[in-house]
GROMACS .gro file of C-alpha atoms in nm:
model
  215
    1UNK     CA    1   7.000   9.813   8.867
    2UNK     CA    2   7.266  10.111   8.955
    3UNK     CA    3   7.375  10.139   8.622
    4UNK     CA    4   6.988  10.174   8.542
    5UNK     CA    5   6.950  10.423   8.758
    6UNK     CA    6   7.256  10.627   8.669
    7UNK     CA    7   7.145  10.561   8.284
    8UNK     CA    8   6.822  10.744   8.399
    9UNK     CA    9   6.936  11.019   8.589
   10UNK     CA   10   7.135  11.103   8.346
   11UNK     CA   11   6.869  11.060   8.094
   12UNK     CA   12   6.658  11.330   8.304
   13UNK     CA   13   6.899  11.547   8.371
   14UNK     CA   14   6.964  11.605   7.974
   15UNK     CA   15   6.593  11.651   7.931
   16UNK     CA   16   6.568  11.936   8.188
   17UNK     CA   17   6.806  12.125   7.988
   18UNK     CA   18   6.670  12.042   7.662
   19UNK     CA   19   6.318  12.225   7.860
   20UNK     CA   20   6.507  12.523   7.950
   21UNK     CA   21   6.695  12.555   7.632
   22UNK     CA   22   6.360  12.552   7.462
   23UNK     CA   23   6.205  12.835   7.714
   24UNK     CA   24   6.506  13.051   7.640
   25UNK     CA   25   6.434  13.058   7.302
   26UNK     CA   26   6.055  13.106   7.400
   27UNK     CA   27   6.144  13.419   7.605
   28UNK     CA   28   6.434  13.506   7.317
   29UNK     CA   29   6.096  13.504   7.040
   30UNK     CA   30   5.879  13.689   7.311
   31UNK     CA   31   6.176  13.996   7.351
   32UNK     CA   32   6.192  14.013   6.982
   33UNK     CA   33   5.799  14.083   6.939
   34UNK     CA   34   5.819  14.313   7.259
   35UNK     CA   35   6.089  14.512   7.084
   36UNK     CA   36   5.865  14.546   6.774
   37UNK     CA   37   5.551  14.671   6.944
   38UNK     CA   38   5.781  14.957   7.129
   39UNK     CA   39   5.935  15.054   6.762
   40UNK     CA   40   5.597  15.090   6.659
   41UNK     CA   41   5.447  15.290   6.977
   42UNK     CA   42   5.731  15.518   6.957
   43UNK     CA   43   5.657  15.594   6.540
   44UNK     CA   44   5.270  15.598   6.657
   45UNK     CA   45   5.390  15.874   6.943
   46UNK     CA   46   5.593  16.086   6.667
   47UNK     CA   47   5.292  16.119   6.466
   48UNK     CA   48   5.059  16.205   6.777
   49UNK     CA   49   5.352  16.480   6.873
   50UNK     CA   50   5.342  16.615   6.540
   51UNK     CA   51   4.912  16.641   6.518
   52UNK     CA   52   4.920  16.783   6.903
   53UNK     CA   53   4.718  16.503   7.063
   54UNK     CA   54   4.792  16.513   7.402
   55UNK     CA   55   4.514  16.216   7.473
   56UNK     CA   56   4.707  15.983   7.262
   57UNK     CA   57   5.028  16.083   7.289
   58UNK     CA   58   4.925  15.983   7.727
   59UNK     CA   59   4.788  15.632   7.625
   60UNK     CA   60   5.089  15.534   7.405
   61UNK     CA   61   5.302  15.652   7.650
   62UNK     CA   62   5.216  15.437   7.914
   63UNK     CA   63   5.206  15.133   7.621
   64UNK     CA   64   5.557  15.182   7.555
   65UNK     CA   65   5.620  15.201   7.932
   66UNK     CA   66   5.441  14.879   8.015
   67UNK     CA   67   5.601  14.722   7.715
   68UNK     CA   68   5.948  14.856   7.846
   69UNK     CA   69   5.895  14.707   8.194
   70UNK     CA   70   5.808  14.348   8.045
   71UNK     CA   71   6.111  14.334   7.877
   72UNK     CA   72   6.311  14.457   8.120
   73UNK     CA   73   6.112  14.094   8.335
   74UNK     CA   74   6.152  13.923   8.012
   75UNK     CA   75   6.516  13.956   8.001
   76UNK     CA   76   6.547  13.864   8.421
   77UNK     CA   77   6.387  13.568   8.355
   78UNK     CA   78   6.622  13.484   8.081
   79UNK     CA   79   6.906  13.535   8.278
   80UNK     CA   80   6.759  13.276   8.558
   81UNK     CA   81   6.721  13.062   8.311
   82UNK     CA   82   7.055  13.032   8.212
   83UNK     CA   83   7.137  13.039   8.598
   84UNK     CA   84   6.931  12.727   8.630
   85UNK     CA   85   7.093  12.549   8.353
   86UNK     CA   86   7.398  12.604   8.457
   87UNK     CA   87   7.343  12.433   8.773
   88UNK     CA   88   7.191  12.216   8.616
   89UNK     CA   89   7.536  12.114   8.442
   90UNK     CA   90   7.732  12.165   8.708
   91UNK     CA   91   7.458  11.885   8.923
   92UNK     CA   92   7.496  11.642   8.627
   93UNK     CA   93   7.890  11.657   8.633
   94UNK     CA   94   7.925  11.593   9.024
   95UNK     CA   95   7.667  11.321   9.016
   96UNK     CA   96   7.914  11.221   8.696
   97UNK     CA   97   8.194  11.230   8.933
   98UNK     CA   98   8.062  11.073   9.210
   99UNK     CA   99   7.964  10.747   8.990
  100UNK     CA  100   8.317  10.786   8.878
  101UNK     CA  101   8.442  10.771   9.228
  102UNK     CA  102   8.190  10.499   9.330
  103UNK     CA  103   8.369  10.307   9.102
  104UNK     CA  104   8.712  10.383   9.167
  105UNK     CA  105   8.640  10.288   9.523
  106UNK     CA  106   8.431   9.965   9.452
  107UNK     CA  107   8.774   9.867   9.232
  108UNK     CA  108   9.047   9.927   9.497
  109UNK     CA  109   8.825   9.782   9.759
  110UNK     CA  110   8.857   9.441   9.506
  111UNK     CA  111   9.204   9.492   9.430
  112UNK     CA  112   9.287   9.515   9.846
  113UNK     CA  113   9.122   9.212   9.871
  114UNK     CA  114   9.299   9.040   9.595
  115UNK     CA  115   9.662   9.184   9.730
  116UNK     CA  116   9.675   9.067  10.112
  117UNK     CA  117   9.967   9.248  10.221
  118UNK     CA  118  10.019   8.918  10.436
  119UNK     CA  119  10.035   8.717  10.177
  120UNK     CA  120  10.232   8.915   9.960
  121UNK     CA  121  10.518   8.909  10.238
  122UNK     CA  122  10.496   8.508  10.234
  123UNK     CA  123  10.501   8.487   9.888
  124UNK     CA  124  10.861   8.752   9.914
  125UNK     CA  125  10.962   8.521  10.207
  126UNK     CA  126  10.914   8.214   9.998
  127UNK     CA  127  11.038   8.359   9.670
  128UNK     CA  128  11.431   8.463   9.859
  129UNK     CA  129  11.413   8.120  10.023
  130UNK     CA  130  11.367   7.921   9.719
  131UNK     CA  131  11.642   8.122   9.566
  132UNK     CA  132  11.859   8.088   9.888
  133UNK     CA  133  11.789   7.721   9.827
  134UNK     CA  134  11.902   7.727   9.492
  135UNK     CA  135  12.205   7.925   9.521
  136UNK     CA  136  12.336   7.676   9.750
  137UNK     CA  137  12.215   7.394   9.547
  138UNK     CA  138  12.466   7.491   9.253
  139UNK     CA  139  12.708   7.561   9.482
  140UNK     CA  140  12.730   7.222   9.615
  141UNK     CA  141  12.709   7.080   9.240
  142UNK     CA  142  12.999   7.263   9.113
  143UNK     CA  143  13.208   7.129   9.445
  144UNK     CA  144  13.137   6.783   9.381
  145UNK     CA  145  13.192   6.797   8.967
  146UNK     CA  146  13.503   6.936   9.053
  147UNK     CA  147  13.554   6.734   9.326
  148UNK     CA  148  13.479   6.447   9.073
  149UNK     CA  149  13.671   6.548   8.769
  150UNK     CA  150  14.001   6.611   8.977
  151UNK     CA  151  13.966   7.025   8.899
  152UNK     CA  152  14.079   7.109   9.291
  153UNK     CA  153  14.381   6.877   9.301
  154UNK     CA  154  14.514   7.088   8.951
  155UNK     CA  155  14.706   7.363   9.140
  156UNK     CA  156  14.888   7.045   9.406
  157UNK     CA  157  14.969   6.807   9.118
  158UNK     CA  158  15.159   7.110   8.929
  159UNK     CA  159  15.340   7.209   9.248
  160UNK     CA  160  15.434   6.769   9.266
  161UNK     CA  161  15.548   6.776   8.960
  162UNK     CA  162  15.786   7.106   8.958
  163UNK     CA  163  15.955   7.021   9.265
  164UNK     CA  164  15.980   6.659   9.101
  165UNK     CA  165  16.187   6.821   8.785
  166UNK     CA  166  16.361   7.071   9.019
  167UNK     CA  167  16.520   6.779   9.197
  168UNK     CA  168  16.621   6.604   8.899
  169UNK     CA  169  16.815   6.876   8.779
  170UNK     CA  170  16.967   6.930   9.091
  171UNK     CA  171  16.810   7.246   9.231
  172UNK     CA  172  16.723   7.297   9.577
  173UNK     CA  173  16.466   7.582   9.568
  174UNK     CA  174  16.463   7.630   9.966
  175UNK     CA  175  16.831   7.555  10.038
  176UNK     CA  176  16.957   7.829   9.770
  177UNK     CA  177  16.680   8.082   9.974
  178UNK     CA  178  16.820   7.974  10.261
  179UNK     CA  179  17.224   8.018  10.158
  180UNK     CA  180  17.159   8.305   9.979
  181UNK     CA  181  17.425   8.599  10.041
  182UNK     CA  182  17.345   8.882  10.270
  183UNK     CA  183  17.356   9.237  10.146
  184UNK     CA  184  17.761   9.360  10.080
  185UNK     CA  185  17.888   8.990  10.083
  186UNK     CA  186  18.185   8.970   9.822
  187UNK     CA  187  18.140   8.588   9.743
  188UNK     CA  188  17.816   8.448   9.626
  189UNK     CA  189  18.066   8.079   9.523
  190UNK     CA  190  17.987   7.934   9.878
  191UNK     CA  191  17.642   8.072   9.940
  192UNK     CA  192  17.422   7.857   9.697
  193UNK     CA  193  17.336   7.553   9.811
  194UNK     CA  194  17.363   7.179   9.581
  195UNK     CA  195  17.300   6.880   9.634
  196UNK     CA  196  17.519   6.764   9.439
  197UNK     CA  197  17.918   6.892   9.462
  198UNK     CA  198  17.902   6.986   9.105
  199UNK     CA  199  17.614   7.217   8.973
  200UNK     CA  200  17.426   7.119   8.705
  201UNK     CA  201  17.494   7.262   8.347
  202UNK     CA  202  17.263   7.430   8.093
  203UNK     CA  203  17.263   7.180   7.860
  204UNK     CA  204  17.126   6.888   8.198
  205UNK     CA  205  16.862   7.170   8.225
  206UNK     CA  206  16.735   7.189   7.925
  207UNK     CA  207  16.721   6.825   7.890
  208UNK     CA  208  16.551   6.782   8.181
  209UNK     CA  209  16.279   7.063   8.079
  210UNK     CA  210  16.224   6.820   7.743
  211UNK     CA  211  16.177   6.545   7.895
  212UNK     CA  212  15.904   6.727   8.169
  213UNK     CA  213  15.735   6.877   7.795
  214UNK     CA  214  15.713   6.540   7.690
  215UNK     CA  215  15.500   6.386   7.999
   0.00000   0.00000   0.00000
């Protein structure tokens, strides 16, 4: 029903200037004849000058001042015209606009309705708890795979094994930290610490390291 009434509003409103369009041609046609007759008083009053009638040259004078003074209305009335048309225009765009923002209000107020702001902060609340959730979830997966597999015991089991080669070769990490010389000592013979009285040679290293590479 709006958009039938809109539909005829508009509909009238472009019929009222198609009127006055139409009546400024009208007036546009009547100027033009006006401006005929005075050509034609003014030759008749030329003639009557030159024949020295002063009883015609009195009637067509007042003619050509009557016909004057009608175009001079004729041409006011043209110029309202236009004035009305133009508001006219102007009345048809703002009831455009106003449609327009009918509208633009009518689909905000739905879209409000649609986006509860409460809601929309649940939905946000939910969302960073579910992800929370989930962040913890793999978390605790990857512990307990590597957990599983053995993965966390990697770094302890190389440390075992080291200090298990160091010792068959005979070196004491912490006892030759702990005998080592202090600064300006002349003999570093009796600082190192061995378990053994005899230190081991490089050829008992290096056997030892082949036998670790082949475990």
């Amino acid at each position: 029903v709006r958009k039938a009434v809109v539909s005829t509003q508009s509909t009238g409103v472009r019929q009222q200037q198609r009127q006055l369009t139409h009546a400024q041609r009208d007036i546009d046609r009547d100027i033009r004849n006006l401006e005929r007759q005075e050509q034609q008083i003014q030759n008749e009053i030329k003639k009557a000058a030159k024949t020295g009638d002063k009883q015609t040259l009195t009637i067509l004078a007042k003619q050509l001042i009557n016909i004057r003074k009608q175009k001079t209305r004729m041409l006011g009335m043209k110029g309202q015209i236009g004035a009305v048309k133009t508001k006219t225009t102007t009345m048809q765009a703002s009831m455009n606009m106003a449609q327009t923002m009918k509208t633009t209000t009518k689909v905000m107020g739905t879209m409000n309705k649609q986006m509860n702001p409460q809601d929309m902060a649940k939905v946000m609340q939910g969302f960073e708890r579910e992800s929370a959730k989930m962040d913890m979830t793999g978390e605790m997966m990857e512990d307990t795979l590597d957990s599983a597999l053995g993965e966390s015991d990697d770094e302890e089991e190389s440390n075992q094994i080291m200090n298990q080669v160091l010792d068959e070769i005979g070196i004491d990490i912490k006892g030759k930290m702990d005998a080592a010389p202090a600064a300006g000592s002349s003999s570093l013979a009796g600082s190192s610490s061995v378990r053994g009285s005899k230190a081991p040679t490089d050829d008992e290293i290096e056997a030892q390291l082949r036998r670790l590479a082949e475990l």
